PDB file of N, CA, C and O in Angstrom:
ATOM      1  N   MET A 672      34.657  -5.384 -37.364  1.00 52.00           N
ATOM      2  CA  MET A 672      35.949  -6.484 -37.523  1.00 52.00           C
ATOM      3  C   MET A 672      36.671  -6.783 -36.566  1.00 52.00           C
ATOM      4  O   MET A 672      37.445  -5.513 -36.682  1.00 52.00           O
ATOM      5  N   ARG A 673      36.646  -7.596 -35.644  1.00 57.00           N
ATOM      6  CA  ARG A 673      37.796  -7.407 -35.086  1.00 57.00           C
ATOM      7  C   ARG A 673      39.306  -8.120 -35.332  1.00 57.00           C
ATOM      8  O   ARG A 673      38.922  -9.110 -36.540  1.00 57.00           O
ATOM      9  N   LEU A 674      40.644  -8.091 -35.354  1.00 53.00           N
ATOM     10  CA  LEU A 674      41.593  -8.709 -35.897  1.00 53.00           C
ATOM     11  C   LEU A 674      41.675  -9.535 -34.309  1.00 53.00           C
ATOM     12  O   LEU A 674      41.383  -9.961 -33.723  1.00 53.00           O
ATOM     13  N   GLU A 675      42.272 -10.359 -35.341  1.00 53.00           N
ATOM     14  CA  GLU A 675      43.145 -12.086 -34.651  1.00 53.00           C
ATOM     15  C   GLU A 675      43.983 -11.524 -33.894  1.00 53.00           C
ATOM     16  O   GLU A 675      44.938 -10.830 -34.144  1.00 53.00           O
ATOM     17  N   GLU A 676      43.762 -11.699 -32.055  1.00 59.00           N
ATOM     18  CA  GLU A 676      44.903 -11.450 -31.359  1.00 59.00           C
ATOM     19  C   GLU A 676      46.897 -11.972 -31.880  1.00 59.00           C
ATOM     20  O   GLU A 676      47.325 -11.283 -31.660  1.00 59.00           O
ATOM     21  N   SER A 677      46.250 -13.288 -32.425  1.00 59.00           N
ATOM     22  CA  SER A 677      47.103 -14.172 -32.037  1.00 59.00           C
ATOM     23  C   SER A 677      47.954 -14.357 -33.457  1.00 59.00           C
ATOM     24  O   SER A 677      49.552 -14.728 -33.913  1.00 59.00           O
ATOM     25  N   SER A 678      47.226 -13.492 -34.067  1.00 57.00           N
ATOM     26  CA  SER A 678      47.981 -13.449 -35.989  1.00 57.00           C
ATOM     27  C   SER A 678      49.476 -12.263 -35.299  1.00 57.00           C
ATOM     28  O   SER A 678      48.885 -11.222 -35.390  1.00 57.00           O
ATOM     29  N   LEU A 679      49.952 -13.004 -36.980  1.00 63.00           N
ATOM     30  CA  LEU A 679      50.871 -11.855 -37.256  1.00 63.00           C
ATOM     31  C   LEU A 679      50.912 -11.219 -38.057  1.00 63.00           C
ATOM     32  O   LEU A 679      51.058  -9.832 -37.994  1.00 63.00           O
ATOM     33  N   TYR A 680      50.122 -11.008 -38.855  1.00 64.00           N
ATOM     34  CA  TYR A 680      50.241 -10.338 -40.205  1.00 64.00           C
ATOM     35  C   TYR A 680      48.341  -9.741 -39.647  1.00 64.00           C
ATOM     36  O   TYR A 680      47.281  -8.849 -40.576  1.00 64.00           O
ATOM     37  N   GLY A 681      47.670  -9.948 -38.563  1.00 64.00           N
ATOM     38  CA  GLY A 681      46.513  -9.372 -38.355  1.00 64.00           C
ATOM     39  C   GLY A 681      45.096  -9.736 -38.971  1.00 64.00           C
ATOM     40  O   GLY A 681      44.393  -8.681 -39.930  1.00 64.00           O
ATOM     41  N   LYS A 682      45.005 -10.832 -39.616  1.00 68.00           N
ATOM     42  CA  LYS A 682      43.906 -10.746 -39.762  1.00 68.00           C
ATOM     43  C   LYS A 682      42.575 -11.127 -39.552  1.00 68.00           C
ATOM     44  O   LYS A 682      42.064 -11.604 -38.239  1.00 68.00           O
ATOM     45  N   VAL A 683      41.864 -10.487 -40.695  1.00 69.00           N
ATOM     46  CA  VAL A 683      40.181 -10.467 -40.041  1.00 69.00           C
ATOM     47  C   VAL A 683      39.587 -11.626 -39.807  1.00 69.00           C
ATOM     48  O   VAL A 683      39.515 -11.945 -41.040  1.00 69.00           O
ATOM     49  N   ILE A 684      38.937 -11.399 -38.332  1.00 70.00           N
ATOM     50  CA  ILE A 684      38.248 -12.626 -38.423  1.00 70.00           C
ATOM     51  C   ILE A 684      36.595 -12.165 -39.010  1.00 70.00           C
ATOM     52  O   ILE A 684      35.646 -11.074 -37.991  1.00 70.00           O
ATOM     53  N   ILE A 685      35.343 -12.939 -39.590  1.00 74.00           N
ATOM     54  CA  ILE A 685      34.440 -12.780 -40.067  1.00 74.00           C
ATOM     55  C   ILE A 685      33.361 -13.907 -39.043  1.00 74.00           C
ATOM     56  O   ILE A 685      34.039 -15.197 -39.421  1.00 74.00           O
ATOM     57  N   PRO A 686      32.839 -12.951 -39.033  1.00 83.00           N
ATOM     58  CA  PRO A 686      31.288 -13.842 -37.627  1.00 83.00           C
ATOM     59  C   PRO A 686      30.902 -15.099 -39.280  1.00 83.00           C
ATOM     60  O   PRO A 686      30.886 -14.703 -40.109  1.00 83.00           O
ATOM     61  N   TRP A 687      30.552 -15.845 -38.495  1.00 79.00           N
ATOM     62  CA  TRP A 687      29.517 -17.007 -39.587  1.00 79.00           C
ATOM     63  C   TRP A 687      28.735 -16.564 -40.269  1.00 79.00           C
ATOM     64  O   TRP A 687      28.333 -16.790 -41.028  1.00 79.00           O
ATOM     65  N   TYR A 688      27.333 -15.321 -39.637  1.00 80.00           N
ATOM     66  CA  TYR A 688      26.393 -14.979 -40.065  1.00 80.00           C
ATOM     67  C   TYR A 688      26.589 -13.560 -41.269  1.00 80.00           C
ATOM     68  O   TYR A 688      25.947 -13.563 -42.129  1.00 80.00           O
ATOM     69  N   ASP A 689      28.412 -13.772 -41.175  1.00 84.00           N
ATOM     70  CA  ASP A 689      28.942 -12.325 -42.594  1.00 84.00           C
ATOM     71  C   ASP A 689      29.241 -12.878 -43.243  1.00 84.00           C
ATOM     72  O   ASP A 689      29.675 -12.070 -44.149  1.00 84.00           O
ATOM     73  N   SER A 690      29.723 -14.559 -43.727  1.00 86.00           N
ATOM     74  CA  SER A 690      30.124 -15.418 -45.029  1.00 86.00           C
ATOM     75  C   SER A 690      29.514 -14.923 -45.690  1.00 86.00           C
ATOM     76  O   SER A 690      27.845 -14.675 -45.775  1.00 86.00           O
ATOM     77  N   ASP A 691      30.489 -15.740 -46.805  1.00 88.00           N
ATOM     78  CA  ASP A 691      29.501 -15.761 -47.801  1.00 88.00           C
ATOM     79  C   ASP A 691      28.469 -16.703 -48.726  1.00 88.00           C
ATOM     80  O   ASP A 691      27.605 -16.621 -48.923  1.00 88.00           O
ATOM     81  N   GLY A 692      28.484 -18.006 -47.528  1.00 90.00           N
ATOM     82  CA  GLY A 692      27.747 -18.759 -47.892  1.00 90.00           C
ATOM     83  C   GLY A 692      26.637 -19.133 -47.372  1.00 90.00           C
ATOM     84  O   GLY A 692      25.818 -18.927 -47.729  1.00 90.00           O
ATOM     85  N   VAL A 693      26.463 -17.955 -46.037  1.00 93.00           N
ATOM     86  CA  VAL A 693      25.252 -17.920 -44.484  1.00 93.00           C
ATOM     87  C   VAL A 693      24.769 -17.285 -45.777  1.00 93.00           C
ATOM     88  O   VAL A 693      23.294 -16.508 -45.971  1.00 93.00           O
ATOM     89  N   MET A 694      25.258 -15.719 -46.430  1.00 93.00           N
ATOM     90  CA  MET A 694      24.711 -14.740 -47.243  1.00 93.00           C
ATOM     91  C   MET A 694      23.400 -15.473 -48.761  1.00 93.00           C
ATOM     92  O   MET A 694      22.601 -14.866 -48.752  1.00 93.00           O
ATOM     93  N   ILE A 695      24.488 -16.373 -49.350  1.00 94.00           N
ATOM     94  CA  ILE A 695      23.704 -17.051 -50.374  1.00 94.00           C
ATOM     95  C   ILE A 695      22.489 -18.250 -49.928  1.00 94.00           C
ATOM     96  O   ILE A 695      21.541 -17.987 -50.803  1.00 94.00           O
ATOM     97  N   ALA A 696      22.745 -18.711 -49.237  1.00 96.00           N
ATOM     98  CA  ALA A 696      21.885 -19.550 -48.053  1.00 96.00           C
ATOM     99  C   ALA A 696      20.863 -18.498 -48.480  1.00 96.00           C
ATOM    100  O   ALA A 696      19.986 -18.473 -48.470  1.00 96.00           O
ATOM    101  N   VAL A 697      20.898 -17.579 -47.149  1.00 95.00           N
ATOM    102  CA  VAL A 697      20.336 -16.239 -47.083  1.00 95.00           C
ATOM    103  C   VAL A 697      18.891 -16.183 -48.783  1.00 95.00           C
ATOM    104  O   VAL A 697      18.066 -15.865 -47.714  1.00 95.00           O
ATOM    105  N   MET A 698      19.752 -15.569 -49.351  1.00 96.00           N
ATOM    106  CA  MET A 698      19.502 -15.452 -50.397  1.00 96.00           C
ATOM    107  C   MET A 698      18.051 -16.138 -51.350  1.00 96.00           C
ATOM    108  O   MET A 698      17.423 -16.293 -51.924  1.00 96.00           O
ATOM    109  N   VAL A 699      18.901 -17.376 -51.203  1.00 97.00           N
ATOM    110  CA  VAL A 699      18.345 -18.782 -51.704  1.00 97.00           C
ATOM    111  C   VAL A 699      17.103 -18.594 -51.001  1.00 97.00           C
ATOM    112  O   VAL A 699      15.537 -19.304 -51.998  1.00 97.00           O
ATOM    113  N   ALA A 700      16.609 -18.684 -49.659  1.00 97.00           N
ATOM    114  CA  ALA A 700      15.712 -18.675 -48.786  1.00 97.00           C
ATOM    115  C   ALA A 700      14.434 -17.891 -49.666  1.00 97.00           C
ATOM    116  O   ALA A 700      13.468 -18.060 -48.621  1.00 97.00           O
ATOM    117  N   MET A 701      15.556 -16.740 -49.899  1.00 97.00           N
ATOM    118  CA  MET A 701      14.117 -15.708 -49.962  1.00 97.00           C
ATOM    119  C   MET A 701      13.697 -15.677 -50.536  1.00 97.00           C
ATOM    120  O   MET A 701      12.606 -15.404 -50.965  1.00 97.00           O
ATOM    121  N   VAL A 702      13.679 -16.758 -52.298  1.00 97.00           N
ATOM    122  CA  VAL A 702      13.718 -16.223 -53.419  1.00 97.00           C
ATOM    123  C   VAL A 702      12.014 -16.418 -53.463  1.00 97.00           C
ATOM    124  O   VAL A 702      10.485 -16.313 -53.374  1.00 97.00           O
ATOM    125  N   PRO A 703      11.501 -18.415 -52.238  1.00 97.00           N
ATOM    126  CA  PRO A 703      11.011 -18.658 -52.235  1.00 97.00           C
ATOM    127  C   PRO A 703       9.352 -17.702 -51.800  1.00 97.00           C
ATOM    128  O   PRO A 703       8.494 -17.940 -51.421  1.00 97.00           O
ATOM    129  N   VAL A 704      10.056 -17.056 -50.630  1.00 97.00           N
ATOM    130  CA  VAL A 704       9.477 -15.976 -49.610  1.00 97.00           C
ATOM    131  C   VAL A 704       8.981 -15.566 -50.624  1.00 97.00           C
ATOM    132  O   VAL A 704       7.387 -14.316 -50.616  1.00 97.00           O
ATOM    133  N   LEU A 705       9.948 -14.774 -51.805  1.00 97.00           N
ATOM    134  CA  LEU A 705       9.124 -13.856 -52.524  1.00 97.00           C
ATOM    135  C   LEU A 705       8.087 -14.234 -53.526  1.00 97.00           C
ATOM    136  O   LEU A 705       7.186 -13.237 -53.477  1.00 97.00           O
ATOM    137  N   LEU A 706       8.268 -14.861 -54.071  1.00 97.00           N
ATOM    138  CA  LEU A 706       7.554 -15.873 -55.017  1.00 97.00           C
ATOM    139  C   LEU A 706       5.553 -16.244 -54.221  1.00 97.00           C
ATOM    140  O   LEU A 706       4.750 -15.886 -54.336  1.00 97.00           O
ATOM    141  N   PHE A 707       6.125 -16.201 -52.487  1.00 97.00           N
ATOM    142  CA  PHE A 707       4.821 -16.785 -52.178  1.00 97.00           C
ATOM    143  C   PHE A 707       3.622 -15.176 -51.611  1.00 97.00           C
ATOM    144  O   PHE A 707       2.749 -15.295 -51.830  1.00 97.00           O
ATOM    145  N   ALA A 708       5.090 -13.935 -51.732  1.00 97.00           N
ATOM    146  CA  ALA A 708       3.631 -13.118 -51.616  1.00 97.00           C
ATOM    147  C   ALA A 708       3.720 -12.648 -52.712  1.00 97.00           C
ATOM    148  O   ALA A 708       2.585 -12.011 -52.784  1.00 97.00           O
ATOM    149  N   VAL A 709       4.183 -12.729 -53.915  1.00 97.00           N
ATOM    150  CA  VAL A 709       3.185 -12.553 -55.411  1.00 97.00           C
ATOM    151  C   VAL A 709       2.217 -12.790 -55.441  1.00 97.00           C
ATOM    152  O   VAL A 709       1.052 -12.485 -55.685  1.00 97.00           O
ATOM    153  N   VAL A 710       2.431 -14.544 -55.480  1.00 96.00           N
ATOM    154  CA  VAL A 710       0.552 -15.268 -55.442  1.00 96.00           C
ATOM    155  C   VAL A 710       0.000 -14.562 -54.117  1.00 96.00           C
ATOM    156  O   VAL A 710      -0.844 -14.627 -54.628  1.00 96.00           O
ATOM    157  N   GLY A 711       0.272 -14.004 -52.798  1.00 95.00           N
ATOM    158  CA  GLY A 711      -0.609 -13.384 -51.919  1.00 95.00           C
ATOM    159  C   GLY A 711      -0.696 -12.259 -53.077  1.00 95.00           C
ATOM    160  O   GLY A 711      -1.810 -12.016 -53.003  1.00 95.00           O
ATOM    161  N   LEU A 712      -0.352 -11.451 -52.922  1.00 95.00           N
ATOM    162  CA  LEU A 712      -0.706 -10.726 -53.347  1.00 95.00           C
ATOM    163  C   LEU A 712      -2.095 -10.774 -55.463  1.00 95.00           C
ATOM    164  O   LEU A 712      -3.271 -10.311 -55.024  1.00 95.00           O
ATOM    165  N   ILE A 713      -1.505 -11.370 -55.802  1.00 95.00           N
ATOM    166  CA  ILE A 713      -2.447 -12.554 -57.172  1.00 95.00           C
ATOM    167  C   ILE A 713      -3.422 -12.276 -56.097  1.00 95.00           C
ATOM    168  O   ILE A 713      -4.687 -12.035 -56.993  1.00 95.00           O
ATOM    169  N   VAL A 714      -3.439 -13.219 -55.600  1.00 94.00           N
ATOM    170  CA  VAL A 714      -5.274 -13.979 -54.885  1.00 94.00           C
ATOM    171  C   VAL A 714      -5.883 -13.175 -54.453  1.00 94.00           C
ATOM    172  O   VAL A 714      -7.364 -12.976 -54.420  1.00 94.00           O
ATOM    173  N   SER A 715      -4.987 -11.810 -53.826  1.00 93.00           N
ATOM    174  CA  SER A 715      -6.582 -10.796 -53.138  1.00 93.00           C
ATOM    175  C   SER A 715      -6.673  -9.663 -53.540  1.00 93.00           C
ATOM    176  O   SER A 715      -7.462  -9.291 -53.420  1.00 93.00           O
ATOM    177  N   PHE A 716      -5.658  -9.440 -55.014  1.00 92.00           N
ATOM    178  CA  PHE A 716      -6.734  -8.448 -55.684  1.00 92.00           C
ATOM    179  C   PHE A 716      -7.432  -8.951 -56.791  1.00 92.00           C
ATOM    180  O   PHE A 716      -8.532  -8.540 -57.480  1.00 92.00           O
ATOM    181  N   GLU A 717      -7.821 -10.503 -56.808  1.00 93.00           N
ATOM    182  CA  GLU A 717      -8.716 -11.403 -57.534  1.00 93.00           C
ATOM    183  C   GLU A 717     -10.102 -11.501 -56.905  1.00 93.00           C
ATOM    184  O   GLU A 717     -11.005 -11.314 -57.282  1.00 93.00           O
ATOM    185  N   ALA A 718      -9.999 -11.498 -55.384  1.00 90.00           N
ATOM    186  CA  ALA A 718     -11.184 -11.777 -54.651  1.00 90.00           C
ATOM    187  C   ALA A 718     -11.076  -9.821 -54.151  1.00 90.00           C
ATOM    188  O   ALA A 718     -10.283 -10.018 -53.252  1.00 90.00           O
ATOM    189  N   PRO A 719     -12.504  -9.560 -54.390  1.00 89.00           N
ATOM    190  CA  PRO A 719     -12.646  -8.519 -54.102  1.00 89.00           C
ATOM    191  C   PRO A 719     -13.231  -8.391 -52.071  1.00 89.00           C
ATOM    192  O   PRO A 719     -12.719  -7.511 -51.930  1.00 89.00           O
ATOM    193  N   ALA A 720     -13.283  -9.674 -51.629  1.00 90.00           N
ATOM    194  CA  ALA A 720     -13.709  -9.299 -50.509  1.00 90.00           C
ATOM    195  C   ALA A 720     -11.716  -9.621 -49.953  1.00 90.00           C
ATOM    196  O   ALA A 720     -11.413  -9.289 -48.596  1.00 90.00           O
ATOM    197  N   HIS A 721     -11.197  -9.695 -50.248  1.00 87.00           N
ATOM    198  CA  HIS A 721      -9.783  -9.690 -49.769  1.00 87.00           C
ATOM    199  C   HIS A 721      -8.590  -8.951 -50.440  1.00 87.00           C
ATOM    200  O   HIS A 721      -7.693  -8.811 -49.756  1.00 87.00           O
ATOM    201  N   ARG A 722      -9.303  -8.422 -50.353  1.00 90.00           N
ATOM    202  CA  ARG A 722      -8.517  -6.850 -51.227  1.00 90.00           C
ATOM    203  C   ARG A 722      -7.735  -6.055 -49.730  1.00 90.00           C
ATOM    204  O   ARG A 722      -6.837  -5.395 -50.012  1.00 90.00           O
ATOM    205  N   SER A 723      -8.808  -5.653 -48.462  1.00 92.00           N
ATOM    206  CA  SER A 723      -8.640  -5.323 -47.746  1.00 92.00           C
ATOM    207  C   SER A 723      -6.758  -5.470 -47.237  1.00 92.00           C
ATOM    208  O   SER A 723      -6.653  -5.545 -45.993  1.00 92.00           O
ATOM    209  N   ALA A 724      -6.786  -6.878 -47.922  1.00 92.00           N
ATOM    210  CA  ALA A 724      -5.647  -7.397 -46.514  1.00 92.00           C
ATOM    211  C   ALA A 724      -4.445  -8.153 -47.719  1.00 92.00           C
ATOM    212  O   ALA A 724      -3.915  -8.719 -47.674  1.00 92.00           O
ATOM    213  N   ALA A 725      -4.407  -7.035 -48.001  1.00 93.00           N
ATOM    214  CA  ALA A 725      -3.369  -6.646 -49.774  1.00 93.00           C
ATOM    215  C   ALA A 725      -1.903  -6.656 -48.783  1.00 93.00           C
ATOM    216  O   ALA A 725      -0.989  -6.363 -49.872  1.00 93.00           O
ATOM    217  N   TRP A 726      -2.114  -5.844 -47.610  1.00 95.00           N
ATOM    218  CA  TRP A 726      -0.935  -5.014 -47.416  1.00 95.00           C
ATOM    219  C   TRP A 726      -0.330  -6.669 -46.689  1.00 95.00           C
ATOM    220  O   TRP A 726       1.398  -6.466 -46.647  1.00 95.00           O
ATOM    221  N   VAL A 727      -0.643  -7.497 -46.208  1.00 96.00           N
ATOM    222  CA  VAL A 727      -0.281  -8.532 -45.554  1.00 96.00           C
ATOM    223  C   VAL A 727       1.447  -9.401 -46.328  1.00 96.00           C
ATOM    224  O   VAL A 727       2.808  -9.005 -46.853  1.00 96.00           O
ATOM    225  N   PRO A 728       0.826  -9.690 -47.903  1.00 96.00           N
ATOM    226  CA  PRO A 728       1.547 -10.394 -49.074  1.00 96.00           C
ATOM    227  C   PRO A 728       2.345  -8.592 -48.909  1.00 96.00           C
ATOM    228  O   PRO A 728       3.855  -9.244 -49.916  1.00 96.00           O
ATOM    229  N   ALA A 729       1.579  -7.620 -49.297  1.00 96.00           N
ATOM    230  CA  ALA A 729       2.682  -6.600 -49.627  1.00 96.00           C
ATOM    231  C   ALA A 729       3.799  -6.382 -48.799  1.00 96.00           C
ATOM    232  O   ALA A 729       5.048  -5.918 -49.466  1.00 96.00           O
ATOM    233  N   VAL A 730       3.706  -6.376 -47.969  1.00 97.00           N
ATOM    234  CA  VAL A 730       4.615  -6.096 -46.560  1.00 97.00           C
ATOM    235  C   VAL A 730       5.513  -7.691 -46.309  1.00 97.00           C
ATOM    236  O   VAL A 730       7.211  -7.421 -46.594  1.00 97.00           O
ATOM    237  N   LEU A 731       5.503  -8.259 -46.931  1.00 97.00           N
ATOM    238  CA  LEU A 731       6.303  -9.439 -47.161  1.00 97.00           C
ATOM    239  C   LEU A 731       6.998  -9.263 -48.254  1.00 97.00           C
ATOM    240  O   LEU A 731       8.366  -9.817 -47.874  1.00 97.00           O
ATOM    241  N   ALA A 732       6.396  -9.221 -49.395  1.00 97.00           N
ATOM    242  CA  ALA A 732       6.890  -8.894 -50.388  1.00 97.00           C
ATOM    243  C   ALA A 732       8.924  -7.595 -50.394  1.00 97.00           C
ATOM    244  O   ALA A 732       9.442  -7.839 -50.387  1.00 97.00           O
ATOM    245  N   ALA A 733       7.633  -6.669 -49.399  1.00 97.00           N
ATOM    246  CA  ALA A 733       8.488  -5.391 -49.516  1.00 97.00           C
ATOM    247  C   ALA A 733       9.682  -6.391 -49.069  1.00 97.00           C
ATOM    248  O   ALA A 733      11.342  -5.554 -48.613  1.00 97.00           O
ATOM    249  N   GLY A 734      10.034  -6.680 -47.684  1.00 97.00           N
ATOM    250  CA  GLY A 734      10.723  -7.546 -46.421  1.00 97.00           C
ATOM    251  C   GLY A 734      11.461  -8.064 -47.529  1.00 97.00           C
ATOM    252  O   GLY A 734      12.874  -8.041 -47.438  1.00 97.00           O
ATOM    253  N   SER A 735      11.368  -9.094 -48.256  1.00 97.00           N
ATOM    254  CA  SER A 735      12.162 -10.277 -48.832  1.00 97.00           C
ATOM    255  C   SER A 735      12.955  -9.544 -50.113  1.00 97.00           C
ATOM    256  O   SER A 735      14.222  -9.764 -50.445  1.00 97.00           O
ATOM    257  N   LEU A 736      12.712  -8.649 -50.204  1.00 97.00           N
ATOM    258  CA  LEU A 736      12.862  -7.707 -51.478  1.00 97.00           C
ATOM    259  C   LEU A 736      14.212  -6.933 -51.157  1.00 97.00           C
ATOM    260  O   LEU A 736      15.845  -6.787 -51.587  1.00 97.00           O
ATOM    261  N   PHE A 737      13.568  -6.679 -49.925  1.00 97.00           N
ATOM    262  CA  PHE A 737      14.838  -5.490 -49.113  1.00 97.00           C
ATOM    263  C   PHE A 737      16.180  -6.926 -48.696  1.00 97.00           C
ATOM    264  O   PHE A 737      17.153  -6.245 -48.967  1.00 97.00           O
ATOM    265  N   VAL A 738      15.858  -7.593 -48.207  1.00 96.00           N
ATOM    266  CA  VAL A 738      17.253  -8.566 -48.195  1.00 96.00           C
ATOM    267  C   VAL A 738      18.191  -9.114 -49.488  1.00 96.00           C
ATOM    268  O   VAL A 738      18.938  -9.187 -48.871  1.00 96.00           O
ATOM    269  N   LEU A 739      16.897  -9.536 -49.998  1.00 97.00           N
ATOM    270  CA  LEU A 739      17.748 -10.210 -51.416  1.00 97.00           C
ATOM    271  C   LEU A 739      18.674  -8.412 -52.454  1.00 97.00           C
ATOM    272  O   LEU A 739      19.460  -9.320 -52.744  1.00 97.00           O
ATOM    273  N   VAL A 740      17.964  -7.271 -52.300  1.00 96.00           N
ATOM    274  CA  VAL A 740      18.750  -6.107 -52.526  1.00 96.00           C
ATOM    275  C   VAL A 740      19.533  -6.184 -51.285  1.00 96.00           C
ATOM    276  O   VAL A 740      21.445  -6.176 -51.768  1.00 96.00           O
ATOM    277  N   SER A 741      20.022  -5.979 -50.376  1.00 95.00           N
ATOM    278  CA  SER A 741      20.931  -5.650 -49.452  1.00 95.00           C
ATOM    279  C   SER A 741      22.172  -6.923 -49.208  1.00 95.00           C
ATOM    280  O   SER A 741      23.357  -6.486 -49.224  1.00 95.00           O
ATOM    281  N   LEU A 742      21.266  -7.978 -49.482  1.00 95.00           N
ATOM    282  CA  LEU A 742      22.604  -8.796 -49.563  1.00 95.00           C
ATOM    283  C   LEU A 742      23.588  -8.507 -50.610  1.00 95.00           C
ATOM    284  O   LEU A 742      24.495  -9.184 -51.256  1.00 95.00           O
ATOM    285  N   SER A 743      22.530  -8.756 -51.875  1.00 95.00           N
ATOM    286  CA  SER A 743      23.374  -8.318 -53.127  1.00 95.00           C
ATOM    287  C   SER A 743      24.329  -7.511 -53.158  1.00 95.00           C
ATOM    288  O   SER A 743      25.342  -7.708 -53.602  1.00 95.00           O
ATOM    289  N   VAL A 744      23.252  -6.374 -53.323  1.00 94.00           N
ATOM    290  CA  VAL A 744      24.638  -5.339 -52.928  1.00 94.00           C
ATOM    291  C   VAL A 744      26.180  -5.697 -51.755  1.00 94.00           C
ATOM    292  O   VAL A 744      27.142  -5.065 -52.234  1.00 94.00           O
ATOM    293  N   ARG A 745      25.899  -6.083 -50.867  1.00 92.00           N
ATOM    294  CA  ARG A 745      26.694  -6.112 -50.064  1.00 92.00           C
ATOM    295  C   ARG A 745      27.711  -7.807 -50.512  1.00 92.00           C
ATOM    296  O   ARG A 745      29.112  -7.144 -50.229  1.00 92.00           O
ATOM    297  N   LEU A 746      27.632  -8.299 -51.003  1.00 92.00           N
ATOM    298  CA  LEU A 746      28.153  -9.364 -51.147  1.00 92.00           C
ATOM    299  C   LEU A 746      28.730  -8.624 -52.723  1.00 92.00           C
ATOM    300  O   LEU A 746      30.166  -8.716 -52.734  1.00 92.00           O
ATOM    301  N   PHE A 747      28.440  -8.067 -53.661  1.00 91.00           N
ATOM    302  CA  PHE A 747      28.998  -7.629 -54.625  1.00 91.00           C
ATOM    303  C   PHE A 747      30.064  -6.349 -54.470  1.00 91.00           C
ATOM    304  O   PHE A 747      31.035  -6.832 -54.827  1.00 91.00           O
ATOM    305  N   ARG A 748      29.881  -5.536 -53.136  1.00 89.00           N
ATOM    306  CA  ARG A 748      31.079  -4.871 -53.096  1.00 89.00           C
ATOM    307  C   ARG A 748      31.663  -5.522 -52.287  1.00 89.00           C
ATOM    308  O   ARG A 748      33.383  -5.103 -52.557  1.00 89.00           O
ATOM    309  N   ARG A 749      31.855  -6.779 -51.230  1.00 86.00           N
ATOM    310  CA  ARG A 749      33.317  -7.590 -50.867  1.00 86.00           C
ATOM    311  C   ARG A 749      33.506  -7.754 -52.071  1.00 86.00           C
ATOM    312  O   ARG A 749      34.885  -8.154 -51.875  1.00 86.00           O
ATOM    313  N   ARG A 750      33.051  -8.432 -52.952  1.00 83.00           N
ATOM    314  CA  ARG A 750      34.190  -9.428 -53.649  1.00 83.00           C
ATOM    315  C   ARG A 750      34.240  -8.220 -55.182  1.00 83.00           C
ATOM    316  O   ARG A 750      35.737  -8.428 -55.399  1.00 83.00           O
ATOM    317  N   ARG A 751      34.462  -7.049 -54.871  1.00 84.00           N
ATOM    318  CA  ARG A 751      34.570  -6.101 -56.083  1.00 84.00           C
ATOM    319  C   ARG A 751      35.747  -5.803 -55.314  1.00 84.00           C
ATOM    320  O   ARG A 751      36.367  -5.254 -55.938  1.00 84.00           O
ATOM    321  N   PHE A 752      35.748  -5.544 -53.722  1.00 80.00           N
ATOM    322  CA  PHE A 752      36.944  -4.264 -53.579  1.00 80.00           C
ATOM    323  C   PHE A 752      37.575  -5.602 -53.037  1.00 80.00           C
ATOM    324  O   PHE A 752      38.477  -5.103 -51.787  1.00 80.00           O
ATOM    325  N   ARG A 753      38.142  -6.849 -52.502  1.00 74.00           N
ATOM    326  CA  ARG A 753      38.823  -7.466 -51.725  1.00 74.00           C
ATOM    327  C   ARG A 753      40.004  -7.450 -52.885  1.00 74.00           C
ATOM    328  O   ARG A 753      39.469  -7.393 -53.594  1.00 74.00           O
ATOM    329  N   ARG A 754      40.768  -7.938 -51.287  1.00 65.00           N
ATOM    330  CA  ARG A 754      42.485  -6.839 -51.515  1.00 65.00           C
ATOM    331  C   ARG A 754      42.754  -8.336 -52.449  1.00 65.00           C
ATOM    332  O   ARG A 754      42.391  -9.547 -51.872  1.00 65.00           O
ATOM    333  N   ARG A 755      43.331  -8.105 -53.629  1.00 63.00           N
ATOM    334  CA  ARG A 755      44.240  -9.601 -54.571  1.00 63.00           C
ATOM    335  C   ARG A 755      45.371  -9.755 -53.683  1.00 63.00           C
ATOM    336  O   ARG A 755      45.650  -8.268 -53.366  1.00 63.00           O
ATOM    337  N   PRO A 756      45.916 -10.642 -53.469  1.00 61.00           N
ATOM    338  CA  PRO A 756      47.943 -10.401 -52.890  1.00 61.00           C
ATOM    339  C   PRO A 756      48.305 -11.102 -54.263  1.00 61.00           C
ATOM    340  O   PRO A 756      47.944 -11.298 -55.401  1.00 61.00           O
ATOM    341  N   SER A 757      49.317  -9.731 -54.240  1.00 56.00           N
ATOM    342  CA  SER A 757      50.553  -9.641 -55.232  1.00 56.00           C
ATOM    343  C   SER A 757      51.412 -10.103 -55.333  1.00 56.00           C
ATOM    344  O   SER A 757      51.826 -11.139 -54.454  1.00 56.00           O
TER     345      SER A 757
END
């Protein structure tokens, strides 16, 4: 992250896509995607003709889980190690 050039204290500029609100919004958007993928996995395993296509919802579930976990860890670290004013 770059520092504010006109600032006396060198405040860090956080890009809009790295803000807490955007991360939480993306996490909220990933929950329905994960649920959709789980339903797709259930349906694909119930019908023997669709078992060969079970990889599609599996990849979708894995991708949404990866995004959820990585953003959760990032927010947790950011909040835990945030400097508190003394």
